[in-house]
Short mmCIF file of C-alpha atoms and ligand atoms in Angstrom, two decimals:
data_model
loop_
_atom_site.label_atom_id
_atom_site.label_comp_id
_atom_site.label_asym_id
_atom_site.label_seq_id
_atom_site.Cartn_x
_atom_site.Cartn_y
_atom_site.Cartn_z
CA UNK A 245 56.82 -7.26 15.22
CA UNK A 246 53.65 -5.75 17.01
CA UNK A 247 53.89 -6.13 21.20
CA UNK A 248 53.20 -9.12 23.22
CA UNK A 249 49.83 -9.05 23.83
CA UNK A 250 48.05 -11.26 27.11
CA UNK A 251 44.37 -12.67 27.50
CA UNK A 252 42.86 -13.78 31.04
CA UNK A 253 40.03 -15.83 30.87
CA UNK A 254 37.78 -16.92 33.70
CA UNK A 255 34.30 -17.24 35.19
CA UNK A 256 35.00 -14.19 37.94
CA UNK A 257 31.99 -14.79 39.97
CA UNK A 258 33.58 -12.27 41.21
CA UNK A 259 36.63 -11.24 40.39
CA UNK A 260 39.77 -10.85 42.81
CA UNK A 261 43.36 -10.59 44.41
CA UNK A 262 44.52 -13.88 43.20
CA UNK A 263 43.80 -12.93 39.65
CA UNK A 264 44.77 -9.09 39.52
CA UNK A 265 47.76 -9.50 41.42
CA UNK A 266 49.72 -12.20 40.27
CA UNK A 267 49.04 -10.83 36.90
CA UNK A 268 50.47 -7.29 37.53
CA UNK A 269 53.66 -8.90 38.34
CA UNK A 270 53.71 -11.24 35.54
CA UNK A 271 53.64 -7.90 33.33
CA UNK A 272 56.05 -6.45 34.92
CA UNK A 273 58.16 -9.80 34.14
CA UNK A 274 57.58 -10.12 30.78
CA UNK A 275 57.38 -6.95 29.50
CA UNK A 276 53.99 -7.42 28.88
CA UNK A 277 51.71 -3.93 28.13
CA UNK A 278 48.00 -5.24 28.04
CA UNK A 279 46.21 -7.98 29.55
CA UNK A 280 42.75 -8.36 27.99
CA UNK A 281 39.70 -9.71 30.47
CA UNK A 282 37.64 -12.56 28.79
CA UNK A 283 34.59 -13.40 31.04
CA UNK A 284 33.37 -16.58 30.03
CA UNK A 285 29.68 -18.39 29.16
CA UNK A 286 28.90 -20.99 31.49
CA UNK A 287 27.04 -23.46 29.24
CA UNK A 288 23.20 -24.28 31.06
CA UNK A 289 24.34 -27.50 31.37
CA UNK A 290 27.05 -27.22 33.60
CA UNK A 291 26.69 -25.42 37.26
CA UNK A 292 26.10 -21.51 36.93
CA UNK A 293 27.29 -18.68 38.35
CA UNK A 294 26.28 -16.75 41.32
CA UNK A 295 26.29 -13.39 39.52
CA UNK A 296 24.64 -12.95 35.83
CA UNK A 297 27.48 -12.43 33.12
CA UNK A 298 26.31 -8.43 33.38
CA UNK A 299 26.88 -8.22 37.19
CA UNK A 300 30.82 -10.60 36.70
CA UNK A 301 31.35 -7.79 33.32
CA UNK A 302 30.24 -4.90 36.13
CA UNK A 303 32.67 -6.02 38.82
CA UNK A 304 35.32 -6.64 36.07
CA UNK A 305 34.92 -2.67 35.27
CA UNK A 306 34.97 -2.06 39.17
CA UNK A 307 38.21 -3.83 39.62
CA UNK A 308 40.20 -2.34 36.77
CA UNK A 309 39.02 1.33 36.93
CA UNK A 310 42.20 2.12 38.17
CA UNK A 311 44.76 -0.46 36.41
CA UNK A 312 45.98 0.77 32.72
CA UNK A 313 47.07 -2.41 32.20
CA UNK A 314 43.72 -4.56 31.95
CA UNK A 315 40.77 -4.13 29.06
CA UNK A 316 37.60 -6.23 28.76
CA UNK A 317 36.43 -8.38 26.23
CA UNK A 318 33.09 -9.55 26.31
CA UNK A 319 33.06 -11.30 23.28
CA UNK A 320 32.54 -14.80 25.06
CA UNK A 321 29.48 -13.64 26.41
CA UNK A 322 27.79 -12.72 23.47
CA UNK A 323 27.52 -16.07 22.21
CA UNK A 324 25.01 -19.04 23.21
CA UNK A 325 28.05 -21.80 22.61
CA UNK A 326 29.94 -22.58 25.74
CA UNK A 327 33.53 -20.57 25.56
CA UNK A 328 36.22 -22.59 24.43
CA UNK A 329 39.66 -20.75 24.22
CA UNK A 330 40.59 -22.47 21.29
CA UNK A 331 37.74 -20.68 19.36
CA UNK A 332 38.28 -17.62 21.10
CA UNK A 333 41.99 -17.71 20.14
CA UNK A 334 41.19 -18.35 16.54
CA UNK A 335 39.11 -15.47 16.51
CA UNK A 336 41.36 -13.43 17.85
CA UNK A 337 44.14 -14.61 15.15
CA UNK A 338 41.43 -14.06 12.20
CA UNK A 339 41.39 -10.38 13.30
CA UNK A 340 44.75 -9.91 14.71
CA UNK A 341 46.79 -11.49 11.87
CA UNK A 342 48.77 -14.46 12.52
CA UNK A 343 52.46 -12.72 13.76
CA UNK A 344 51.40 -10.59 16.85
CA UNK A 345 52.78 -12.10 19.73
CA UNK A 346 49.99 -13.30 22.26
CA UNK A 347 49.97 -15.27 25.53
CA UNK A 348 47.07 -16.41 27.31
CA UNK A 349 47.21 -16.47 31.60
CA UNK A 350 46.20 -19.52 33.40
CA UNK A 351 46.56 -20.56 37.37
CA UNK A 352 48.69 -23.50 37.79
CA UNK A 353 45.14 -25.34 38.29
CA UNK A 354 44.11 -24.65 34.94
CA UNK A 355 47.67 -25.71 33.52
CA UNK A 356 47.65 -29.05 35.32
CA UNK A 357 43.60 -29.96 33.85
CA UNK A 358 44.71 -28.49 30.76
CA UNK A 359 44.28 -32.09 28.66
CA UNK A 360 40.99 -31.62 29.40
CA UNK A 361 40.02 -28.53 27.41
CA UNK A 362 38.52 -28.53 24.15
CA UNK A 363 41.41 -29.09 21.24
CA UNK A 364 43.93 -28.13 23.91
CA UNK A 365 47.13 -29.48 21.70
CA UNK A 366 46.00 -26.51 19.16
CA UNK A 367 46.57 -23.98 21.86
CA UNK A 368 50.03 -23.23 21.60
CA UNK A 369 49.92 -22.97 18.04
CA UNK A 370 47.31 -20.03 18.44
CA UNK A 371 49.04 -18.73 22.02
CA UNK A 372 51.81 -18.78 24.45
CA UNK A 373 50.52 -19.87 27.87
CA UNK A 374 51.70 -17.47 30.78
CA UNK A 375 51.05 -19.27 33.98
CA UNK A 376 50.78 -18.07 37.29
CA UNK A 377 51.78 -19.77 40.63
CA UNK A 378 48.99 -20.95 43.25
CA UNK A 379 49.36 -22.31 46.02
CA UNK A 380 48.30 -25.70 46.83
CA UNK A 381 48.61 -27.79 43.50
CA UNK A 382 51.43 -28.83 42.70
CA UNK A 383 54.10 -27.58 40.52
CA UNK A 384 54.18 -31.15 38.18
CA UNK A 385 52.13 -33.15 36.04
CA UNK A 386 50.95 -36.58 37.30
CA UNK A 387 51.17 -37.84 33.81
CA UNK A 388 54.83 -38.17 32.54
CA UNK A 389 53.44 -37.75 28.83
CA UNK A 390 52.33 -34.02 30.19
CA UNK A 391 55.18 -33.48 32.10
CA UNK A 392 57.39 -34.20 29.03
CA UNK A 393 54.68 -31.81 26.70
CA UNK A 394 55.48 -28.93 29.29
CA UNK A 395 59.10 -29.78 29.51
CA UNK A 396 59.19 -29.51 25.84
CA UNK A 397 57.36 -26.32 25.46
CA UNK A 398 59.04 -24.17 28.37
CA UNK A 399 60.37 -20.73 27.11
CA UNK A 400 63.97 -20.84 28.25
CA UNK A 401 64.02 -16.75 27.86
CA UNK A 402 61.60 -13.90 27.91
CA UNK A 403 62.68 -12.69 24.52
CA UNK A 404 60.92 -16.04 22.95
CA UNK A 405 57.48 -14.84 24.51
CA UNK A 406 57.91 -11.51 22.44
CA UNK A 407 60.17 -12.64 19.12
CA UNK A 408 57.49 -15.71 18.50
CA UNK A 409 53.98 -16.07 18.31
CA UNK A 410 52.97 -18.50 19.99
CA UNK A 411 54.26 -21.60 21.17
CA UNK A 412 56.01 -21.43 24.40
CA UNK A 413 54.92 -22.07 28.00
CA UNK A 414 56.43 -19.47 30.59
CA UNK A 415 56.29 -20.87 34.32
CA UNK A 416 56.20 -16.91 35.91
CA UNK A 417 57.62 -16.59 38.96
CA UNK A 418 54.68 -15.33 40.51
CA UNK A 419 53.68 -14.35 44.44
CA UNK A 420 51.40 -16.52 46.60
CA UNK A 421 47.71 -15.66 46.79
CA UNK A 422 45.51 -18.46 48.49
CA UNK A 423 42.23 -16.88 47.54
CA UNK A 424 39.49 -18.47 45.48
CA UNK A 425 36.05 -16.96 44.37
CA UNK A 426 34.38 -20.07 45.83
CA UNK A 427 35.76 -18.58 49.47
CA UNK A 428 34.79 -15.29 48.80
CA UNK A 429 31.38 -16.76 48.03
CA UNK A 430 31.18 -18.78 51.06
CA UNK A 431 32.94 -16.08 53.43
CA UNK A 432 29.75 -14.02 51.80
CA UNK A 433 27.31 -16.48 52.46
CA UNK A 434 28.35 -16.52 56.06
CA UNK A 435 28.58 -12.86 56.33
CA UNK A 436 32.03 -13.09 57.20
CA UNK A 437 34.21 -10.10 55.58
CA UNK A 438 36.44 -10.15 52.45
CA UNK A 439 38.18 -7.13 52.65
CA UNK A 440 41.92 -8.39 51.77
CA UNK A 441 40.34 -10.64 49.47
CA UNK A 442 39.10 -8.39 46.25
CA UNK A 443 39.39 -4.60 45.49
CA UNK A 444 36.99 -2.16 47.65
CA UNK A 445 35.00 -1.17 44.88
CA UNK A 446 33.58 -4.84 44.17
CA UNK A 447 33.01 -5.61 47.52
CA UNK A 448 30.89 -1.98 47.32
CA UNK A 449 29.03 -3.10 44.67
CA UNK A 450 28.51 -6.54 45.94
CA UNK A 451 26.78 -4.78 48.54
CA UNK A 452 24.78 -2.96 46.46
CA UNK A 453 23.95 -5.94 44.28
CA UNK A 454 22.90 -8.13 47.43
CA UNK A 455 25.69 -10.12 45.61
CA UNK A 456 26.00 -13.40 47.63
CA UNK A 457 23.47 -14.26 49.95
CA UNK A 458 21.35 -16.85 50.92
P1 LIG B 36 36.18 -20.61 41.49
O1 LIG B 36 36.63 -20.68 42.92
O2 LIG B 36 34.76 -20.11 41.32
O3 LIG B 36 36.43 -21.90 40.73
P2 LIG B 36 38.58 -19.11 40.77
O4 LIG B 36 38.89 -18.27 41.95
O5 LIG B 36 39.43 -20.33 40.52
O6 LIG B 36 37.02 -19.50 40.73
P3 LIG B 36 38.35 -18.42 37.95
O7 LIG B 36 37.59 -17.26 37.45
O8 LIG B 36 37.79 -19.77 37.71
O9 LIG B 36 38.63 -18.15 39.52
O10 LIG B 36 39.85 -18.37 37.44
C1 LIG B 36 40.28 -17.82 36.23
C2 LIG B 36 41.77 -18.08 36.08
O11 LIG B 36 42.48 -17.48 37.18
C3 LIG B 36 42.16 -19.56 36.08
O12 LIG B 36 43.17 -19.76 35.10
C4 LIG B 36 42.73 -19.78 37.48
O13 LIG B 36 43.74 -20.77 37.45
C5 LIG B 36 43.33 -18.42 37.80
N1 LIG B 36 43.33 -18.13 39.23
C6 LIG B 36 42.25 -17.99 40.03
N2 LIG B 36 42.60 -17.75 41.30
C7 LIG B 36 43.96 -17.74 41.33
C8 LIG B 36 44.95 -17.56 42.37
N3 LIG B 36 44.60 -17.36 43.65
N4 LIG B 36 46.25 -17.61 42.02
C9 LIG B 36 46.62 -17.84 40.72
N5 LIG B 36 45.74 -18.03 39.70
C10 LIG B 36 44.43 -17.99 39.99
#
């Protein structure tokens, strides 16, 4: 069977700490080799971000230029449709082949709203999810019908995340980072600095970019 294989989505506007880090050590958990980048479309409907989807794929590059583990994907991008994982995954499967094992990360945020995405009970039949601690939500569903879905689908062992598919939910045991891209935008806005926040290179090219700013 072909290695486990990891997709990150998210907006990155920009990207920072909070994702890159508790992501390295999830790797290092699991086993896991390659974490692909997925920027996503904002649909014009809903509230857009900061940076165009060229500057988030730029600062993307300028975060990883050092880190082996991550790749890019900008497939998400190149469509007009909002970017619904589900689709994404199935994609992925139609050119991957049904058996390679393939997790995608989430924040505990995203895990707790997860009834709301589009055709989320076909997720896990397309993906494990690999989620990553954050601080301040909390580590339950409100809904006992979720709490009993997660209960259900937790991986028990690592070896499940590599010997399956799909299909299991792996709580990492991931460190604390209280950082958001909304505060880094706002901490921007205010001309305060960021500098623990994100990698040096993307604050550079913030700068350079007049990223952030009123
Ligand atoms: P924003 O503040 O603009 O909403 P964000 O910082 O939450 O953005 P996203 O790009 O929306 O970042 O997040 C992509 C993914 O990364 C989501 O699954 C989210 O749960 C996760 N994530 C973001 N920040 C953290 C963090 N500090 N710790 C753990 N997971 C995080």
């Amino acid at each position: 069977m072909s290695e486990l294989h990891a997709l990150f989505g998210g907006t990155f506007d920009p990207i920072h700490f909070g994702h890159l880090r508790p992501v390295k050590v999830l790797a290092q958990q699991t086993g896991l080799q390659r974490v692909t980048l997925l920027p996503n479309n904002v649909p014009p409907h809903r509230p857009q971000p900061e940076a165009s989807a060229a500057q988030r794929v730029a600062m993307l590059r300028c975060a990883i230029r050092d880190l082996p583990l991550f790749e890019i994907d900008t497939r998400e991008l190149e469509r007009d449709t909002p970017s619904w994982t589900v689709t994404t995954l199935e994609a992925w499967r139609t050119e991957r082949g049904a058996e390679q094992p393939l997790g995608f990360i989430i924040g505990q945020d995203s895990l707790l709203s997860l009834s709301k995405w589009h055709r989320w009970q076909d997720l896990l039949s397309l993906c494990h999810l690999l989620v990553c601690q954050r601080p301040g939500y909390p580590t339950r569903f409100d809904s006992p019908d979720m709490q009993r879905w997660l209960e259900q689908h937790l991986a028990q062992d690592i070896r499940q995340l590599h010997q399956q598919p799909a299909g299991h939910i792996w709580l990492a045991d991931t460190p604390l980072y209280d950082i958001s891209a909304t505060e880094i935008r706002r901490r921007r806005h205010q001309n305060q600095p960021c500098d623990d926040l994100l990698p040096a290179a993307v604050i550079d090219y913030i700068d350079r970019e007049g990223l952030y700013r009123d």
